[in-house]
Coordinates of C-alpha atoms and ligand atoms in Angstrom, one line a residue:
M900 CA -33.7 -4.0 -32.9
R901 CA -34.9 -7.6 -32.4
Q902 CA -34.1 -10.4 -30.0
L903 CA -34.8 -14.1 -29.8
V904 CA -37.0 -15.1 -26.9
Y905 CA -39.3 -18.0 -25.8
D906 CA -42.9 -17.5 -26.5
D907 CA -45.4 -17.4 -23.6
D908 CA -45.8 -21.1 -23.4
F909 CA -42.0 -21.7 -23.5
K910 CA -42.5 -23.9 -26.5
E911 CA -40.9 -22.0 -29.3
I912 CA -38.2 -19.4 -29.8
V913 CA -39.6 -16.3 -31.5
N914 CA -38.0 -13.3 -33.0
E915 CA -39.4 -10.4 -31.0
K916 CA -38.8 -6.6 -31.1
I917 CA -36.9 -5.3 -28.2
K918 CA -39.0 -2.7 -26.3
Y919 CA -36.7 -1.6 -23.6
W920 CA -32.9 -1.2 -23.4
Q921 CA -31.7 -3.8 -21.0
N922 CA -27.9 -3.5 -21.3
V923 CA -25.3 -1.3 -22.9
S924 CA -25.6 -2.9 -26.3
D925 CA -29.3 -1.8 -26.5
I926 CA -28.4 1.8 -26.1
P927 CA -28.5 3.5 -29.5
K928 CA -25.1 4.6 -30.9
K929 CA -26.0 8.2 -31.0
V930 CA -26.8 8.2 -27.3
K931 CA -23.5 6.4 -26.5
D932 CA -21.6 8.9 -28.6
Y933 CA -23.2 11.7 -26.7
I934 CA -22.3 10.2 -23.3
T935 CA -18.7 9.6 -24.5
S936 CA -18.4 13.2 -25.7
L937 CA -19.5 14.4 -22.3
S938 CA -17.0 12.3 -20.4
N939 CA -14.2 13.7 -22.5
E940 CA -15.0 17.3 -21.6
L941 CA -16.1 17.1 -17.9
I942 CA -14.0 18.7 -15.2
F943 CA -14.5 18.4 -11.5
R944 CA -14.6 21.5 -9.3
T945 CA -14.3 21.7 -5.6
Y946 CA -15.0 24.8 -3.5
N947 CA -12.5 25.8 -0.9
D948 CA -13.6 28.2 1.9
E949 CA -11.0 30.8 1.5
Y950 CA -9.3 30.4 -1.9
G951 CA -12.3 29.9 -4.3
Y952 CA -12.2 26.7 -6.3
K953 CA -9.9 24.1 -7.7
D954 CA -10.5 22.2 -10.9
Y955 CA -9.5 18.6 -11.5
C956 CA -9.1 16.4 -14.6
S957 CA -12.0 13.9 -14.8
N958 CA -9.8 11.4 -16.4
C959 CA -7.0 11.1 -13.8
L960 CA -8.4 13.3 -11.0
K961 CA -5.1 15.4 -10.9
E962 CA -5.4 19.1 -10.4
L963 CA -5.5 21.1 -13.6
D964 CA -3.2 24.1 -14.1
V965 CA -4.5 27.6 -14.5
N966 CA -5.0 27.0 -18.3
H967 CA -7.1 23.9 -17.5
Y968 CA -4.4 21.7 -18.9
C969 CA -3.7 18.3 -17.4
E970 CA 0.0 17.5 -17.5
H971 CA -0.6 13.9 -16.6
C972 CA -3.0 13.2 -19.5
Q973 CA -1.5 16.0 -21.7
K974 CA -5.0 17.2 -22.4
S975 CA -6.6 20.7 -22.5
Y976 CA -10.1 21.3 -21.3
T977 CA -11.5 24.0 -23.5
N978 CA -15.3 23.6 -23.2
L979 CA -15.7 25.3 -19.9
N980 CA -19.4 26.3 -19.8
K981 CA -21.4 25.3 -16.8
K982 CA -22.6 22.1 -18.4
Y983 CA -19.2 20.5 -18.2
I984 CA -18.4 21.4 -14.6
I985 CA -19.4 18.9 -12.0
Y986 CA -19.2 20.2 -8.4
L987 CA -17.9 17.8 -5.9
S988 CA -16.7 17.9 -2.4
Q989 CA -13.0 17.2 -1.8
K990 CA -14.0 13.9 -0.1
Y991 CA -15.4 12.6 -3.4
I992 CA -12.4 13.6 -5.4
S993 CA -10.1 11.7 -3.1
D994 CA -12.4 8.6 -3.2
M995 CA -13.1 8.3 -6.9
K996 CA -15.2 5.2 -6.7
Y997 CA -18.3 7.3 -6.1
I998 CA -17.9 9.6 -9.0
C999 CA -20.4 9.1 -11.7
F1000 CA -22.8 11.1 -13.8
Y1001 CA -26.3 10.4 -15.1
T1002 CA -27.8 10.9 -18.5
Y1003 CA -31.6 11.0 -19.0
V1004 CA -32.9 9.8 -22.4
F1005 CA -36.5 9.8 -23.6
D1006 CA -37.8 7.0 -25.7
V1007 CA -41.3 6.4 -27.1
V1008 CA -42.4 2.8 -27.2
D1009 CA -45.9 1.9 -28.4
D1010 CA -47.2 5.3 -27.3
E1011 CA -45.7 4.9 -23.9
V1012 CA -42.9 7.3 -22.9
I1013 CA -39.9 5.8 -21.2
L1014 CA -37.3 7.9 -19.5
Y1015 CA -34.0 6.1 -19.1
N1016 CA -31.4 7.1 -16.6
I1017 CA -28.0 5.9 -17.7
E1018 CA -25.2 5.9 -15.1
N1019 CA -21.7 6.4 -16.2
Q1020 CA -19.1 5.6 -13.6
L1021 CA -16.0 7.4 -14.6
N1022 CA -13.5 5.1 -12.9
Y1023 CA -14.6 2.3 -15.2
D1024 CA -13.8 2.8 -18.8
H1025 CA -17.3 2.1 -20.0
L1026 CA -20.9 2.9 -19.5
A1027 CA -22.5 1.1 -16.6
P1028 CA -26.2 1.5 -16.9
L1029 CA -28.2 0.4 -13.9
K1030 CA -30.3 -2.7 -14.4
Y1031 CA -33.3 -2.0 -16.7
K1032 CA -36.0 -2.0 -14.0
E1033 CA -34.1 0.4 -11.8
S1034 CA -33.0 2.8 -14.5
T1035 CA -36.2 3.5 -16.4
L1036 CA -39.2 5.5 -15.6
S1037 CA -42.4 4.8 -17.4
I1038 CA -44.1 8.2 -17.7
A1039 CA -47.5 6.5 -17.8
N1040 CA -46.7 5.0 -14.4
I1041 CA -45.9 8.5 -13.1
Y1042 CA -49.2 9.7 -14.5
D1043 CA -51.1 7.1 -12.5
V1044 CA -49.7 8.2 -9.2
K1045 CA -51.4 10.8 -7.1
K1046 CA -49.8 14.1 -8.2
D1047 CA -49.2 15.6 -4.8
Y1048 CA -46.8 12.9 -3.8
L1049 CA -45.1 13.0 -7.1
Y1050 CA -44.6 16.7 -6.8
E1051 CA -43.0 16.3 -3.4
R1052 CA -40.7 13.6 -4.6
I1053 CA -39.6 15.3 -7.7
N1054 CA -39.2 18.8 -6.4
G1055 CA -37.4 17.8 -3.2
D1056 CA -33.7 18.3 -3.7
T1057 CA -32.2 15.6 -1.5
L1058 CA -34.4 13.6 0.7
E1059 CA -33.5 11.6 3.8
Y1060 CA -33.9 7.9 3.5
S1061 CA -36.7 8.0 6.1
Q1062 CA -38.6 10.5 3.9
I1063 CA -38.3 8.2 0.9
E1064 CA -39.6 5.3 3.0
A1065 CA -42.5 7.3 4.3
F1066 CA -43.4 8.2 0.7
F1067 CA -43.3 4.6 -0.6
N1068 CA -45.1 3.2 2.5
N1069 CA -48.1 5.2 1.5
P1070 CA -50.7 2.8 0.2
E1071 CA -51.8 5.3 -2.4
V1072 CA -48.5 4.9 -4.2
E1073 CA -48.8 1.9 -6.4
E1074 CA -46.4 -0.9 -6.2
K1075 CA -45.4 -0.9 -9.8
F1076 CA -44.4 2.6 -9.4
T1077 CA -42.5 1.9 -6.3
N1078 CA -40.5 -0.8 -8.0
T1079 CA -39.3 1.4 -10.9
Y1080 CA -39.0 4.6 -8.9
I1081 CA -37.2 3.8 -5.7
E1082 CA -33.9 3.3 -7.3
F1083 CA -34.3 6.1 -9.8
C1084 CA -31.8 8.8 -9.5
F1085 CA -33.1 12.1 -8.2
P1086 CA -31.7 15.3 -9.4
S1087 CA -28.8 17.0 -7.8
N1088 CA -28.4 19.3 -10.9
S1089 CA -24.7 19.2 -11.4
N1090 CA -24.0 15.7 -12.5
Q1091 CA -26.9 14.9 -14.8
F1092 CA -27.5 15.5 -18.4
L1093 CA -30.4 15.2 -20.8
Y1094 CA -30.0 13.8 -24.3
T1095 CA -32.0 16.3 -26.4
D1096 CA -31.6 15.1 -30.0
N1097 CA -34.8 13.1 -29.9
L1098 CA -37.1 15.4 -28.0
D1099 CA -39.2 15.9 -31.2
E1100 CA -40.2 12.2 -30.9
L1101 CA -42.3 13.2 -27.9
K1102 CA -44.8 14.9 -30.3
K1103 CA -45.9 11.3 -31.2
S1104 CA -46.9 10.4 -27.6
A1105 CA -50.3 11.0 -26.1
L1106 CA -48.9 12.5 -22.9
Y1107 CA -46.5 15.0 -24.3
K1108 CA -48.1 15.9 -27.6
Y1109 CA -49.4 19.3 -26.5
S1110 CA -46.5 20.1 -24.1
Q1111 CA -44.2 21.9 -26.5
I1112 CA -41.3 20.5 -24.4
W1113 CA -39.2 20.1 -27.6
E1114 CA -39.0 24.0 -27.7
L1115 CA -36.8 23.8 -24.6
K1116 CA -34.1 21.8 -26.4
D1117 CA -31.5 24.5 -26.2
K1118 CA -32.1 25.2 -22.5
F1119 CA -32.1 21.5 -21.6
N1120 CA -28.9 21.1 -23.6
D1121 CA -27.3 23.8 -21.4
N1122 CA -28.4 21.7 -18.4
D1123 CA -31.1 24.0 -17.3
F1124 CA -33.5 21.2 -16.3
T1125 CA -34.8 19.3 -13.3
L1126 CA -36.5 16.0 -13.2
S1127 CA -39.8 17.9 -12.6
S1128 CA -39.3 20.0 -15.7
I1129 CA -39.1 17.0 -17.9
T1130 CA -41.8 14.8 -16.2
Y1131 CA -44.2 16.5 -13.8
N1132 CA -44.5 20.0 -15.2
P1133 CA -45.2 19.2 -18.9
I1134 CA -47.7 16.5 -18.0
Y1135 CA -49.6 18.0 -15.1
C1136 CA -49.2 21.8 -15.4
K1137 CA -51.3 23.3 -18.1
E1138 CA -49.3 26.5 -17.7
F1139 CA -46.2 24.7 -19.1
E1140 CA -47.4 24.7 -22.7
Y1141 CA -48.7 28.3 -22.5
L1142 CA -45.5 29.6 -20.9
I1143 CA -43.4 28.0 -23.7
K1144 CA -45.7 29.6 -26.3
M1145 CA -45.2 32.9 -24.6
Q1146 CA -41.4 32.3 -24.7
L1147 CA -41.1 32.4 -20.9
Y1148 CA -38.9 29.3 -20.9
N1149 CA -37.4 29.6 -17.5
L1150 CA -40.9 30.0 -15.9
A1151 CA -42.1 26.9 -17.8
I1152 CA -39.2 24.9 -16.4
D1153 CA -40.2 26.0 -12.8
C1154 CA -43.9 26.3 -13.4
S1155 CA -45.1 23.9 -10.7
K1156 CA -43.4 26.1 -8.1
I1157 CA -45.2 29.3 -9.2
N1158 CA -48.6 30.3 -7.9
F1159 CA -50.5 31.6 -10.9
G1160 CA -53.8 33.4 -10.4
K1161 CA -57.1 32.5 -11.9
G1162 CA -58.6 34.7 -14.6
K1163 CA -58.4 35.5 -18.2
N1164 CA -56.1 38.4 -18.6
F1165 CA -52.4 38.7 -18.1
K1166 CA -52.6 40.7 -14.8
D1167 CA -55.0 38.1 -13.2
I1168 CA -52.8 35.2 -14.1
F1169 CA -49.3 36.7 -13.5
G1170 CA -50.2 39.2 -10.8
I1171 CA -48.4 42.0 -12.6
D1172 CA -49.3 44.5 -15.4
K1173 CA -49.0 43.3 -18.9
K1174 CA -46.6 46.1 -19.8
Y1175 CA -43.9 44.0 -18.1
Y1176 CA -44.4 41.0 -20.4
K1177 CA -41.8 42.2 -23.0
F1178 CA -39.2 42.7 -20.2
M1179 CA -40.0 39.2 -18.8
K1180 CA -39.5 37.7 -22.3
D1181 CA -36.4 39.7 -23.1
I1182 CA -34.5 38.5 -20.0
D1183 CA -36.2 35.0 -20.1
I1184 CA -37.2 35.7 -16.5
T1185 CA -36.5 33.1 -13.9
S1186 CA -39.0 32.2 -11.2
E1187 CA -36.8 33.9 -8.6
Q1188 CA -36.6 37.1 -10.6
F1189 CA -40.4 36.8 -11.2
D1190 CA -41.0 36.8 -7.5
L1191 CA -38.9 40.0 -7.1
L1192 CA -40.7 41.6 -10.0
K1193 CA -44.1 41.0 -8.4
M1194 CA -42.8 42.5 -5.2
Y1195 CA -41.3 45.6 -6.8
P1196 CA -42.4 46.0 -10.5
T1197 CA -39.5 47.5 -12.5
T1198 CA -37.7 46.9 -15.9
D1199 CA -34.3 47.5 -14.3
L1200 CA -32.5 44.2 -14.2
A1201 CA -29.7 45.6 -12.0
L1202 CA -32.3 46.8 -9.5
L1203 CA -33.9 43.3 -9.3
E1204 CA -30.4 41.9 -8.6
F1205 CA -29.9 44.4 -5.9
I1206 CA -33.3 43.5 -4.4
S1207 CA -32.4 39.8 -4.5
K1208 CA -29.7 40.5 -1.9
G1209 CA -32.1 41.4 0.9
I1210 CA -35.7 40.4 -0.1
Y1211 CA -37.1 40.4 3.5
A1212 CA -35.6 43.8 4.3
F1213 CA -36.9 45.3 1.1
E1214 CA -40.4 44.1 1.7
V1215 CA -40.5 46.4 4.6
L1216 CA -38.2 49.1 3.3
K1217 CA -40.2 49.7 0.0
E1218 CA -42.9 51.3 2.2
Y1219 CA -40.5 54.0 3.2
V1220 CA -38.0 54.5 0.4
K1221 CA -37.9 54.2 -3.4
L1222 CA -35.6 51.2 -3.9
E1223 CA -34.0 52.9 -6.9
D1224 CA -32.9 55.7 -4.6
L1225 CA -31.8 53.4 -1.9
K1226 CA -29.6 51.4 -4.4
K1227 CA -27.9 54.6 -5.5
Y1228 CA -27.4 55.6 -1.9
I1229 CA -25.9 52.3 -0.8
E1230 CA -23.7 52.1 -3.8
S1231 CA -22.3 55.6 -3.0
Q1232 CA -21.2 54.5 0.5
E1233 CA -17.6 53.5 1.2
D1234 CA -16.6 49.9 0.2
S1235 CA -20.3 49.0 -0.4
E1236 CA -19.6 46.8 -3.4
N1237 CA -18.0 44.2 -1.2
H1238 CA -20.6 44.5 1.6
I1239 CA -23.9 45.1 -0.1
R1240 CA -25.8 42.5 2.1
R1241 CA -24.4 44.0 5.3
Y1242 CA -25.3 47.5 4.2
I1243 CA -28.9 46.4 3.4
S1244 CA -29.4 44.6 6.7
D1245 CA -27.8 47.6 8.7
Y1246 CA -30.0 50.0 6.7
Y1247 CA -33.0 47.9 7.7
D1248 CA -32.0 48.2 11.3
Y1249 CA -31.5 51.9 10.9
I1250 CA -35.0 52.5 9.5
N1251 CA -36.5 50.3 12.2
G1252 CA -34.6 52.4 14.8
L1253 CA -35.9 55.6 13.2
I1254 CA -39.4 54.3 13.3
M1255 CA -39.1 53.5 16.9
L1256 CA -37.7 57.0 17.7
G1257 CA -40.5 58.6 15.7
A1258 CA -38.1 60.3 13.3
D1259 CA -39.4 62.1 10.2
L1260 CA -39.1 59.5 7.4
K1261 CA -40.1 62.0 4.7
D1262 CA -36.9 63.9 5.3
K1263 CA -34.2 63.0 2.8
K1264 CA -31.4 63.9 5.1
V1265 CA -32.8 61.4 7.6
L1266 CA -33.3 58.7 5.0
Y1267 CA -29.9 59.2 3.3
P1268 CA -27.4 60.6 5.8
K1269 CA -24.0 61.6 4.5
N1270 CA -22.1 59.1 6.6
F1271 CA -24.3 56.1 7.0
Y1272 CA -22.5 54.3 9.8
E1273 CA -22.1 57.3 11.9
E1274 CA -25.8 57.9 11.9
H1275 CA -26.6 54.2 12.2
D1276 CA -24.6 54.0 15.4
R1277 CA -26.1 57.1 16.8
V1278 CA -29.6 55.7 16.2
S1279 CA -28.7 52.3 17.7
A1280 CA -27.4 54.0 20.8
E1281 CA -30.5 56.1 21.1
V1282 CA -32.8 53.1 20.6
M1283 CA -30.9 51.2 23.3
I1284 CA -31.2 54.2 25.7
V1285 CA -34.9 54.5 24.9
E1286 CA -35.4 50.8 25.5
N1287 CA -33.4 50.8 28.7
P1288 CA -33.9 54.2 30.3
N1289 CA -31.8 53.4 33.4
L1290 CA -29.1 51.5 31.7
D1291 CA -27.1 54.4 30.3
Q1292 CA -27.2 56.1 33.8
K1293 CA -26.0 52.9 35.5
I1294 CA -23.1 52.5 33.1
H1295 CA -22.2 56.1 33.6
N1296 CA -22.4 55.9 37.5
L1297 CA -20.3 52.7 37.5
S1298 CA -17.7 54.3 35.2
N1299 CA -17.1 56.9 37.9
I1300 CA -16.0 54.2 40.3
L1301 CA -14.1 52.2 37.6
S1302 CA -12.1 55.4 36.8
L1303 CA -10.0 54.5 39.9
N1304 CA -8.4 52.0 37.5
V1305 CA -7.4 54.5 34.7
Y1306 CA -3.8 53.6 34.0
E1307 CA -1.1 54.7 31.5
N1308 CA 2.5 54.3 30.5
D1309 CA 4.5 56.2 27.9
E1310 CA 2.6 54.6 25.1
Y1311 CA -0.9 53.5 26.1
I1312 CA -3.8 54.6 28.3
I1313 CA -6.7 52.5 29.5
F1314 CA -10.1 53.8 30.8
P1315 CA -13.6 52.4 31.4
A1316 CA -16.6 52.5 29.0
D1317 CA -18.8 55.3 30.3
S1318 CA -22.0 55.2 28.2
I1319 CA -24.0 53.1 25.7
S1320 CA -22.8 55.4 22.9
S1321 CA -19.1 54.8 23.9
M1322 CA -19.7 51.0 23.7
I1323 CA -21.5 51.2 20.3
D1324 CA -18.7 53.4 19.0
E1325 CA -16.1 50.9 20.1
S1326 CA -18.1 48.0 18.6
S1327 CA -18.3 49.8 15.3
Q1328 CA -14.6 50.8 15.2
Q1329 CA -13.4 47.4 16.2
Q1330 CA -16.0 45.4 14.3
N1331 CA -16.7 43.4 17.4
C1332 CA -19.8 42.6 19.4
V1333 CA -19.0 44.6 22.6
R1334 CA -22.2 46.6 22.0
T1335 CA -24.2 43.5 23.1
Y1336 CA -22.4 43.8 26.6
C1337 CA -24.2 46.9 27.7
E1338 CA -26.6 45.2 30.0
R1339 CA -23.9 43.0 31.6
V1340 CA -21.8 46.1 32.1
G1341 CA -24.7 48.0 33.6
E1342 CA -25.2 45.2 36.1
N1343 CA -21.4 45.1 36.7
D1344 CA -21.4 41.4 35.7
C1345 CA -18.3 42.4 33.7
Q1346 CA -16.4 45.5 33.0
I1347 CA -15.4 46.9 29.6
Y1348 CA -12.2 49.1 29.3
F1349 CA -10.8 50.7 26.2
M1350 CA -7.0 50.6 25.8
R1351 CA -5.8 53.2 23.4
D1352 CA -2.7 55.0 22.1
K1353 CA -2.0 57.9 24.3
N1354 CA -1.8 60.3 21.4
A1355 CA -5.0 58.9 19.7
K1356 CA -7.4 58.5 22.5
D1357 CA -10.5 58.6 20.3
K1358 CA -9.3 55.8 18.1
S1359 CA -10.1 52.2 19.2
L1360 CA -7.1 49.9 19.7
V1361 CA -7.9 47.1 22.2
T1362 CA -11.2 46.2 23.8
V1363 CA -10.7 44.7 27.2
E1364 CA -13.1 42.7 29.3
V1365 CA -12.4 42.4 33.0
R1366 CA -14.1 40.1 35.6
D1367 CA -13.2 39.9 39.3
G1368 CA -10.1 42.1 38.8
K1369 CA -8.7 40.0 36.0
V1370 CA -8.4 40.6 32.3
V1371 CA -10.5 37.8 30.6
Q1372 CA -10.5 39.1 27.0
A1373 CA -8.3 41.6 25.2
R1374 CA -8.9 42.0 21.4
T1375 CA -7.9 44.4 18.7
K1376 CA -9.9 45.1 15.6
F1377 CA -11.9 42.1 14.1
N1378 CA -11.3 40.2 17.3
K1379 CA -7.6 39.7 16.6
D1380 CA -5.0 38.9 19.3
I1381 CA -2.9 41.6 20.9
D1382 CA 0.8 41.9 20.5
S1383 CA 3.5 41.4 23.2
R1384 CA 3.9 45.1 24.1
Q1385 CA 0.2 45.5 24.5
R1386 CA 0.1 42.3 26.6
K1387 CA 2.9 43.6 28.8
F1388 CA 1.0 46.8 29.4
L1389 CA -2.1 44.9 30.4
S1390 CA -0.3 42.6 32.8
D1391 CA 1.4 45.6 34.5
W1392 CA -2.1 47.2 34.8
E1393 CA -3.6 44.0 36.2
K1394 CA -1.0 44.0 39.1
V1395 CA -2.3 47.4 40.3
M1396 CA -5.9 47.0 39.4
I1397 CA -8.5 47.5 42.1
P1398 CA -11.1 44.7 41.7
I1399 CA -14.5 46.3 41.8
I1400 CA -16.8 43.4 42.5
K1401 CA -20.6 43.3 41.9
G1402 CA -22.3 44.5 45.1
D1403 CA -19.3 46.8 46.1
N1404 CA -20.8 49.8 44.2
Ligands
ZN196 ZN1 -5.6 14.0 -16.4

């Protein structure tokens, strides 16, 4: 492409080759076609706390039906892989002027690599690239800048404006870089794309010629990329090239976040035995999975997924149990598939409790009790008693006095908590936090009573908190409100209740 411009002395008009795209018409047709094909397929997705997500037509912003069909535009969205889904908050959907997406495009000009960032605002019918200076990154300029700063900038997800200012106020960051970089879009991952058809061109450039970045074409095309994986990593990290040659593509994409060891052999560099290499390659291991693998070497992918649900707990637990066995055990517990994380953190508590009580952790019956929560609660109660030797006695003594307030009608009975165990049991049955009230109850700062069905006295029904002779809280399971019959019972009880104030006992 050529353009007519004045020569340097402003004397003659000359026919000069265009180096940089300055407006929409400079963008090659293939790139424009690519962007158009994207905008035709994109859908917007919003997450809703309780009901999952909703999908919207990117053309008219109306909600799509279950088959991803837009009645308004009479259009079906069929390409539903992650590349075409843009996550937005509801606020942006209702205020469409902010909706845009970005396409990165590499270009090589006179040995210099340029990265363009083309903005496409969907509410206009056409491409709206930012002004040239603000939308291009000269990779050579990046290369000039001190790499630590660059790393922070590029790997930071979203930065506050003050952080950006602090970065650019640093005298070590060159002005020419500042000018092109400050307006450059930083990745948010879901609304950016990379044009990959010309990645081979980078073989011609001095900076990228050894990088092997073109081997990542398929991954980049699926939108597995970050700004660092196309700029910082291939240029600064020598591991990038090697990881690609080893077919560890996901690690290459994230390589600047990984601490590789020094040394010549696989184990020194990766911190794990070479026998795991095939597994790593087969699953194209991610940097998150790699961290887990180093912590607990295994070729069981499901086990790694399990470990990812409670990394900090497992770092301790792996000293006491084989995580393979623990996974099987937890999976055998009631309703565990929906509560894996809760089971893991409660199991962690359980083991810590056992350690404190000096239990035999070699005993399989101790490690894997038949009914986990029953044992868990028993251990919690014991731990609390050991930690507060007088507390259990205090609660018990107080309950003898509070028993003056035992009350019943035809249907219900109400009686005071009489031990730490009774409160932990109530807490567990009701899924509430009454177990944390033990100290307050022991000090008679408040009183806890259990209201139950007369013919099911062991089964929790309503947990009642009393202060100064008044009911201040009465909740059923999961902290739900009580019904009108239960309320009537409690108000009848309140009328005859003897207030037992702190200091009276
Ligand atoms: Zn539509």
